[in-house]
Structure formats: structure tokens, C-alpha cells
Amino acid sequence: MSSLTGDSYPPTLDDALERDRLVQTIKDWTIANGLAVRPPPAIAGNDSEGILAMSAPVTLFPSPFPKSCFAEAEAIQTKYNELYARISQDEEFLSGLVQEVAGGDEFIANLWDIHLRVKKEGYVQNLSLGLFRSDYMVHQDGDNLQIKQVEFNTIASSFGGLSAQISLLHKHLAKTEYPLLKDTIPQSSIDLPTNQSAEGLAAGLAAAFHAYGKSTLGHPTCVVFLVQDGERNVFDQRHLEYALQSSDPDTTVPVFRLPFSQILTHTTLAPSSRGRQLLYHPPHNPTLTFEVAVAYFRAGYGPGDYPTPTAWEARYQIERSAAIACPSVLTQLAGMKKVQQVLATPESVASTPSALRRFVSDDDMSHAALWKTFTNIYPLDNATPAGREARRLAADAEECKKYVMKPQREGGGNNFYKTAIPQQLKEIPEAHWGSYILMELITPPPVVNTILRNGALEHGGVICELGVYGTCLWDQATGEVLRNEESGYLLRTKGDQSEEGGVAAGYGCMDSCRLV
Ligand code: ADP
Ligand code: MG
């Protein structure tokens, strides 16, 4: 496999003085510009005053990334937005897939129940906002480089705030530092795409805020970020908030951060007869009441956020309210790995054609473009030829090395890789295998880079994962799409010995693309 990294890029920085200068510049820039996270207790002690921040893990140099692949991923994002907006509107389709996984997955079953409860009383808000991120790795097939989708995120797509910052950091270094290295890198030799991820996502939130309109109850309207307790990635979220404020100097968009665990403490619903508006009562000033136009979830994507039945009632309160949910329950469910699997099941072993045809007709140009980005994904049921083929592959000591097995989960740390797959299958009841999917591993061309994490340098082979953000606002009832935009990118890089890639989960780091 040919490497994307040339002989001299990125430089290895064998000279300690050069290395230290670059590292110091990065340490200062990251803090000065909020490319930062809250420190974990292992580093900060208990930081009971909550005053400490530390640099987010970053690469010293932007990783080389094929220009054609980058362009393809950007160009296809609006098609993906539309596809997932359509899937969210197809309740019958989602229902079938939920039935297939719910037996082994109580979390998915509970989400579906929320949808059914709200459907019964009637939704009062048809607008739905997606702040999406489609993740890819580059797959090399001979001389051909092709992006292959890792997953499509429909809830809490993170790092849009920090990603814009690392693009700026690498641009700053390309201007001021890289040209001064002994193995000089002229600024003109580095092609760094601009990255509007923070502005792009904020513009999506703004579009939904304005589409909500004025309160008929006479309250000021607001956006609420539903967040996790003890969130360390808070600055990433704050960047979106700040971008939302600066996007339009003439309008103030009140933004509140509300812990998911406190939804029922600080919000109430207006009665159904008035429109079930979601009212937010800021604890710092009980004389104020805001009407929530947009409820933006940066929490609620995994079972950990629902420790009690009350947490599910909180989710129900948001879903049945008039606030525009980002995402709604159906949109969250559209992001199930099961959905990705039925879109991407190889037709050679499938008993039914790919579900992609249900949403995008064959003769539509975007059908082929989307299809090209899929890698083979199988169900693990016992009823279909594809499922039986997958069971054979997953159980085989050699074949399993080409696969990753995934449950219907988000947030990292949930998957089983290669030889861990047969063992894991033994540990779960066979009746629950259908709640997992089996996906072919993508093996991107080797790249070398240096990661700065917790003040220490890690040099070696890395794997890069590109994410492209998309913002989409649509009407669930009519299908009308009010906004559909590609909204910037994320490059996450991890050591090539690590299987998981999450930055927040501690595996990956922030990076940007040097187009080659
Ligand atoms: P999560 O929802 O937990 O983020 P992902 O599907 O993104 O789950 O998988 C987590 C990580 O595992 C990815 O960031 C990537 O590094 C790795 N991974 C997942 N699927 C594949 C694949 N098909 N090929 C190679 N690596 C993969
Ligand atoms: Mg992921």
C-alpha cells in the first residue's frame, strides 16, 4: 500500500530545540484560542473551583489527505442530509428496523416507546433539525482512493467547535512556524482548506431558531443546549454558542446550557390546548420565562444519560413539546447502525435490494454517488442469507480479522474488533445477535504524524477519519426541506495501533487536512 506521507513530510523534529519551540507555540495557542478541554481528575485533582482547562490533543502537523476524497466527501453531504431527513420521515421503515434490534436493545426500545406515546397524542412540532456528521476513512484499492463511510451521526455530532480551531492553529503554524524549521516547509506548499464548522453548525441552529417564530404566549424565545453533567468537552459546545451570537450582530439569541438530568426541574410545558410550548425557567432568575425554540441535544444519545425512569420522562417532555428538537427521536433512530447496514448490505448476498432504493431512485445521480461511499455491512440475524453469511464470517477465526461488530450505540468504546468478535458472540444470547451489525474494516493508506497529548509527544503511524458536518431543517409532515447545507469538516487522527478513534473517549486527537 503506498503511503500518503512523503519522505520529508511531516518532519520528525529530531532536534529537541525545534521540537520544544513548536510544542510551546501549540500549548500557548490552544489555550489562547480555546482549543481546549476541561482536565480529567487524574490531571486536575478534583478542581473543585472548576477553573482549569488544558490543551485538547492535537497533531503537530496537518495530516496529508487526498484532495479528491475530501472534495467527494464535501460534495455528497447535502445528499446525505436529504437521505437522512427522508429516513426520519419514514416511520414504517424505522419501525421495522427497531423491531429487529429492540429484543436485544432496551435503549432503542425505550426511544421507540417515546415516539409512540407522542404520536398517540399528536406531535405539535413538525419541524426537525439535523446537525449531522458523516464520518469516513479513505480506502485504497490499487491506485484508486475512495472514501468509505464509517458511520452517520444524527445526534450530538461533536467537535465542530474545536475543529474550526485546529484548522486555524495549523494555518497559523504554516504561516509562522513550519517555514522556520531546518527542513523548511514553505507556506505556499501547504494546501489547507478553510473550515467553517463552528459557523456552519451555528447557522443551522439559527435557521431553526428563526423558523420557530415568535412566542404566541409573549415570552422571549431561546435555544437550550442539553448537556451532560461534568462534560469535559464544554469549550467545543461553547464555540457553537459564541458563533451563534456573532453570526448576526443585530439579533441576540438567548442560549442556555441545561443538564439533561435537570430538564424536569427547570422546564415546564404549556397545556396542549395552548400548544405545549416548552418553557424554560432560568434558575439564576426565577422572574424570567423563556420559550424554547430549539432543544439541541449534546446528551441523551446513550443509556448512561437515562439512569432512572425520570430521565425518560424528561426526554418525553422535550419530544412532545413545541420546541424544534435537534434531533427528534425518529431522527436519532435514523442514525442507528442498523439503518446504515440495511442501506449498505452487499446485494450479492442480500435477499432484498438495498434500502437505499427506497429513498433514492436508481436513476438519480446521487444513488451511485452514495452507494460508492458504502462498505459492506451485514446483519447478524438467522433469517436472511446476508445474516447467515455474516454469522459464518464472524465466527471464523481468520475471516473475523477483516471485520468490526457494532451494537446500536454512540459515543465510542462500544465496538468489538477482529478476533474479539467470535468471543463476544459467545457471550451474548443468540436471540440478541440481531441487534448487532458486522462491518468490513476500512484500511486507509498509512500516514505518519506526531500527536501532542497531555504534554507528551507520540510519533508514529496514524489513521485519519474525516467527518463532514451537515445542517438540515425539514418539515416531517410535508417533507419540505427548509435548509440543506454542507457545514465544514473534522479530521480526527489516532495511533494506528488503536481501534477506536474517539477524541473525547481518549483515543484520538484533533487534526486538519493538508490536501494532497
Ligand atoms: P461510535 O458511534 O461509537 O463513534 P463508530 O462506528 O464511529 O462508533 O466506531 C468507532 C471507531 O471505530 C471509529 O471512529 C473508527 O476509528 C473505528 N471504526 C469503526 N468502523 C470501522 C470500519 N469499518 N473500519 C475501520 N475502523 C472502523
Ligand atoms: Mg464514531
CSV table of N, CA and C and ligand atoms in Angstrom, one decimal, residues 133 135 151 153 465 492, ligand 2:
chain,number,residue,atom,x,y,z
A,133,ARG,N,-23.2,14.6,11.1
A,133,ARG,CA,-21.8,14.4,10.7
A,133,ARG,C,-21.6,13.1,10.1
A,135,ASP,N,-19.0,10.3,8.8
A,135,ASP,CA,-17.6,10.0,9.0
A,135,ASP,C,-17.1,9.0,8.0
A,151,GLU,N,-19.6,5.9,9.8
A,151,GLU,CA,-20.9,5.9,10.4
A,151,GLU,C,-21.5,7.3,10.1
A,153,ASN,N,-23.7,10.2,11.9
A,153,ASN,CA,-24.2,10.7,13.3
A,153,ASN,C,-25.4,11.6,13.1
A,465,GLU,N,-9.6,10.0,10.3
A,465,GLU,CA,-11.0,9.8,10.0
A,465,GLU,C,-11.6,11.2,9.7
A,492,ARG,N,-10.1,13.6,12.6
A,492,ARG,CA,-9.7,13.0,13.8
A,492,ARG,C,-8.6,12.0,13.5
B,2,MG,MG,-17.9,7.5,15.5
